[in-house]
C-alpha positions as semicolon CSV with decimal commas, in nm:
position;residue;x (nm);y (nm);z (nm)
1;M;-2,387;-1,181;2,404
2;Q;-2,440;-1,431;2,139
3;K;-2,180;-1,449;1,914
4;P;-2,180;-1,606;1,548
5;K;-1,973;-2,022;1,570
6;T;-1,991;-2,020;1,213
7;C;-1,872;-1,790;0,974
8;A;-1,840;-1,731;0,637
9;L;-1,656;-1,493;0,348
10;L;-1,831;-1,320;0,074
11;I;-1,589;-1,234;-0,193
12;S;-1,706;-1,033;-0,492
13;T;-1,513;-1,096;-0,824
14;Y;-1,518;-0,954;-1,160
15;N;-1,293;-1,032;-1,458
16;W;-0,990;-0,924;-1,205
17;P;-0,808;-1,231;-1,119
18;D;-0,428;-1,032;-1,063
19;A;-0,655;-0,887;-0,777
20;L;-0,900;-1,207;-0,608
21;R;-0,448;-1,318;-0,625
22;L;-0,418;-1,124;-0,338
23;V;-0,720;-1,092;-0,157
24;L;-0,735;-1,465;-0,160
25;E;-0,377;-1,454;-0,011
26;S;-0,497;-1,235;0,229
27;A;-0,840;-1,429;0,343
28;L;-0,546;-1,739;0,442
29;R;-0,342;-1,550;0,713
30;Q;-0,666;-1,410;0,848
31;T;-0,582;-1,556;1,277
32;R;-0,981;-1,621;1,219
33;L;-1,005;-1,806;0,948
34;P;-1,333;-1,850;0,762
35;D;-1,479;-2,124;0,782
36;E;-1,550;-2,167;0,446
37;I;-1,479;-1,881;0,190
38;L;-1,727;-1,796;-0,148
39;V;-1,604;-1,616;-0,460
40;A;-1,890;-1,474;-0,586
41;D;-1,839;-1,467;-0,993
42;D;-1,981;-1,148;-1,248
43;G;-1,880;-1,396;-1,504
44;S;-1,561;-1,404;-1,512
45;G;-1,342;-1,564;-1,765
46;P;-1,126;-1,940;-1,708
47;E;-0,884;-1,771;-1,576
48;T;-1,011;-1,648;-1,293
49;R;-1,183;-2,050;-1,286
50;A;-0,796;-2,181;-1,252
51;L;-0,741;-1,912;-0,976
52;V;-0,969;-2,005;-0,721
53;D;-0,960;-2,363;-0,853
54;A;-0,554;-2,399;-0,719
55;F;-0,673;-2,155;-0,443
56;R;-0,963;-2,483;-0,343
57;E;-0,646;-2,715;-0,319
58;K;-0,497;-2,490;-0,051
59;A;-0,753;-2,318;0,153
60;P;-0,801;-2,511;0,485
61;C;-1,183;-2,413;0,482
62;P;-1,438;-2,519;0,199
63;L;-1,365;-2,291;-0,133
64;R;-1,719;-2,235;-0,352
65;H;-1,626;-2,072;-0,690
66;V;-2,045;-1,934;-0,766
67;W;-2,038;-1,801;-1,128
68;H;-2,288;-1,726;-1,360
69;E;-2,239;-1,605;-1,758
70;D;-2,131;-1,240;-1,853
71;A;-2,446;-1,116;-1,884
72;G;-2,363;-0,625;-1,844
73;F;-2,278;-0,582;-1,448
74;R;-2,529;-0,776;-1,169
75;K;-2,361;-0,750;-0,852
76;C;-2,676;-0,816;-0,723
77;V;-2,752;-1,108;-0,850
78;I;-2,385;-1,311;-0,750
79;W;-2,426;-1,254;-0,546
80;N;-2,808;-1,330;-0,372
81;K;-2,666;-1,746;-0,583
82;A;-2,342;-1,694;-0,270
83;I;-2,528;-1,638;-0,031
84;A;-2,849;-1,885;-0,111
85;R;-2,552;-2,147;-0,086
86;I;-2,360;-2,059;0,249
87;A;-2,404;-2,262;0,518
88;S;-2,271;-2,018;0,816
89;E;-2,471;-1,845;1,041
90;Y;-2,269;-1,532;0,997
91;V;-2,155;-1,329;0,659
92;V;-1,865;-1,137;0,652
93;Q;-1,874;-0,970;0,316
94;I;-1,569;-0,817;0,080
95;D;-1,458;-0,696;-0,298
96;G;-1,180;-0,985;-0,525
97;D;-1,037;-0,632;-0,502
98;C;-0,998;-0,529;-0,095
99;V;-0,699;-0,655;0,038
100;I;-0,772;-0,775;0,425
101;S;-0,558;-0,741;0,738
102;P;-0,454;-1,018;0,873
103;R;-0,781;-0,992;1,196
104;F;-1,014;-0,838;0,969
105;V;-1,253;-1,089;1,084
106;E;-1,141;-1,153;1,425
107;D;-1,230;-0,782;1,418
108;H;-1,567;-0,862;1,260
109;L;-1,688;-1,244;1,496
110;N;-1,569;-0,981;1,801
111;V;-1,880;-0,728;1,732
112;A;-2,096;-0,907;1,584
113;R;-2,432;-0,919;1,810
114;P;-2,797;-1,045;1,707
115;G;-3,012;-0,736;1,612
116;W;-2,718;-0,533;1,432
117;F;-2,584;-0,566;1,115
118;T;-2,190;-0,424;1,074
119;C;-2,056;-0,164;0,799
120;G;-1,670;-0,091;0,791
121;S;-1,515;0,149;0,596
122;R;-1,198;0,087;0,338
123;T;-0,836;0,257;0,224
124;L;-0,701;0,346;-0,071
125;L;-0,397;0,275;-0,186
126;T;-0,199;0,483;-0,510
127;R;-0,158;0,375;-0,880
128;E;0,197;0,290;-0,875
129;R;0,109;0,095;-0,507
130;T;-0,124;-0,132;-0,626
131;E;0,067;-0,170;-0,993
132;E;0,401;-0,238;-0,780
133;L;0,193;-0,554;-0,529
134;L;-0,011;-0,660;-0,846
135;T;0,352;-0,698;-0,978
136;A;0,478;-0,889;-0,714
137;G;0,181;-1,058;-0,734
138;D;0,230;-1,026;-0,306
139;A;0,039;-0,750;-0,063
140;D;0,170;-0,897;0,299
141;G;0,250;-0,636;0,562
142;L;0,014;-0,340;0,512
143;G;-0,055;-0,116;0,713
144;A;-0,120;0,263;0,814
145;F;0,161;0,330;0,817
146;S;0,249;0,140;0,450
147;R;0,348;0,322;0,098
148;G;0,098;0,410;-0,109
149;V;-0,121;0,393;0,170
150;R;-0,434;0,728;0,097
151;N;-0,619;0,806;0,328
152;R;-0,471;0,636;0,595
153;A;-0,655;0,701;0,881
154;N;-0,904;0,421;0,774
155;A;-0,627;0,127;0,768
156;L;-0,491;0,240;1,248
157;R;-0,660;-0,104;1,458
158;V;-0,704;0,104;1,764
159;P;-1,012;-0,179;1,995
160;W;-1,028;0,077;2,226
161;L;-1,133;0,360;2,027
162;S;-1,348;0,131;1,765
163;R;-1,539;-0,013;2,060
164;M;-1,622;0,363;2,155
165;I;-1,834;0,459;1,870
166;R;-1,931;0,126;1,751
167;E;-2,229;0,249;1,762
168;S;-2,242;0,690;1,758
169;Y;-2,002;0,703;1,427
170;R;-2,225;0,783;1,207
171;A;-2,544;0,731;1,335
172;R;-2,783;1,030;1,201
173;K;-2,571;1,019;0,888
174;P;-2,780;0,757;0,652
175;Y;-2,655;0,524;0,359
176;I;-2,301;0,458;0,474
177;S;-2,285;0,182;0,402
178;K;-2,003;0,030;0,118
179;G;-2,123;-0,364;0,027
180;C;-1,704;-0,416;0,010
181;N;-1,677;-0,384;0,423
182;M;-2,002;-0,540;0,600
183;G;-2,090;-0,820;0,803
184;F;-2,458;-0,991;0,867
185;W;-2,675;-1,251;1,010
186;T;-2,755;-1,519;0,768
187;K;-3,032;-1,518;0,932
188;D;-3,118;-1,178;0,825
189;L;-2,982;-1,150;0,497
190;L;-3,261;-1,466;0,500
191;A;-3,526;-1,228;0,648
192;V;-3,448;-0,972;0,354
193;N;-3,468;-1,188;0,090
194;G;-3,065;-1,061;0,002
195;Y;-3,014;-0,822;-0,308
196;N;-3,263;-0,641;-0,449
197;E;-3,216;-0,759;-0,801
198;E;-3,398;-0,419;-1,012
199;I;-3,098;-0,251;-0,945
200;S;-2,832;-0,293;-1,175
201;G;-2,499;-0,116;-1,315
202;W;-2,281;-0,014;-0,997
203;G;-2,399;0,231;-0,709
204;R;-2,689;0,201;-0,482
205;E;-2,685;-0,164;-0,425
206;D;-2,527;-0,146;-0,041
207;A;-2,733;0,186;0,066
208;E;-3,170;-0,034;-0,052
209;L;-3,012;-0,345;0,130
210;E;-2,926;-0,122;0,425
211;V;-3,310;0,051;0,468
212;R;-3,420;-0,289;0,463
213;L;-3,281;-0,424;0,639
214;M;-3,299;-0,121;0,938
215;K;-3,738;-0,188;0,848
216;L;-3,714;-0,603;0,944
217;G;-3,574;-0,374;1,258
218;V;-3,163;-0,483;1,257
219;R;-2,950;-0,150;1,345
220;R;-2,613;-0,029;1,220
221;Q;-2,283;0,018;1,367
222;S;-1,985;0,092;1,252
223;L;-1,644;-0,106;1,260
224;K;-1,411;0,238;1,258
225;F;-1,033;0,128;1,345
226;G;-1,117;-0,217;1,304
227;G;-1,221;-0,459;1,017
228;V;-0,887;-0,352;0,803
229;Q;-0,827;-0,428;0,437
230;F;-0,686;-0,160;0,157
231;H;-0,854;-0,115;-0,151
232;L;-0,653;-0,127;-0,517
233;F;-0,707;0,174;-0,759
234;H;-0,867;0,050;-1,004
235;K;-1,053;0,395;-1,277
236;E;-1,394;0,437;-1,182
237;N;-1,671;0,152;-1,283
238;D;-1,956;0,339;-1,499
239;R;-2,233;0,437;-1,340
240;S;-2,440;0,557;-1,604
241;R;-2,747;0,296;-1,381
242;D;-2,718;0,589;-1,124
243;A;-2,988;0,727;-1,150
244;R;-3,220;0,476;-1,238
245;N;-3,141;0,350;-0,884
246;I;-3,167;0,647;-0,673
247;E;-3,493;0,563;-0,767
248;I;-3,563;0,229;-0,638
249;L;-3,377;0,389;-0,347
250;N;-3,645;0,570;-0,363
251;R;-3,921;0,400;-0,422
252;V;-3,818;0,152;-0,073
253;L;-3,747;0,434;0,108
254;A;-4,121;0,458;0,079
255;S;-4,220;0,106;0,065
256;P;-4,355;0,042;0,487
257;A;-4,199;-0,330;0,290
258;F;-3,821;-0,499;0,442
259;R;-3,887;-0,753;0,226
260;T;-3,785;-0,798;-0,138
261;P;-3,982;-0,953;-0,444
262;H;-3,668;-0,968;-0,673
263;G;-3,362;-1,154;-0,442
264;I;-3,272;-1,508;-0,316
265;V;-3,670;-1,615;-0,360
266;K;-3,928;-1,426;-0,633
267;E;-4,204;-1,406;-0,565
């Protein structure tokens, strides 16, 4: 079976450099290092730029900072700008508040196969544990039995069980994809024209992309019990745009089209 020869790690961020530091440190501890790292920055200030510049000096692979001006929550826009700059044939996507385990990229590449995209899960950390890690500036050693882990099952890495349930786990449940832990063939993202930039503010961008990928004929698989990541605690984002984003999702569901005109290429 064809496996990706090159892999990009795509990280979204916005004005939380202390969290991004932990995430980038975890990216550099991977058993299978990415061939490139792209930080998709939705308008952070100079502290984030300085942090990325510092990591660029020690990263063993190219590290690109893709930035645009802060004009509100425009995650889909900055995702697309970063995707357009990916040189690798596969991309693993995370958020800048999710510390990844050392075998995270390895796990994603082990399950990657043509005609499929991968949806992983996340492990939540408590507020207290998150504050400790941010103060220490280091999150090395996090595991399923670490202090401050809320949903420990998601932190278990069990390769044989992961293989067993890869296609069946939540197979009938739609829209389970979490943008903080997904893997795609780059050509598939380009075929659907990336994220739908009609969606702004929190919510539904991952589900909308999932719908269009599946309309294209790309199938979804789970990375349960693999691709472990730890989500730092933070307050919930403003969800005032959610109803509008659901309307967009429903419209896409009713359409046969898999390619958005509001994506990487404006059509």
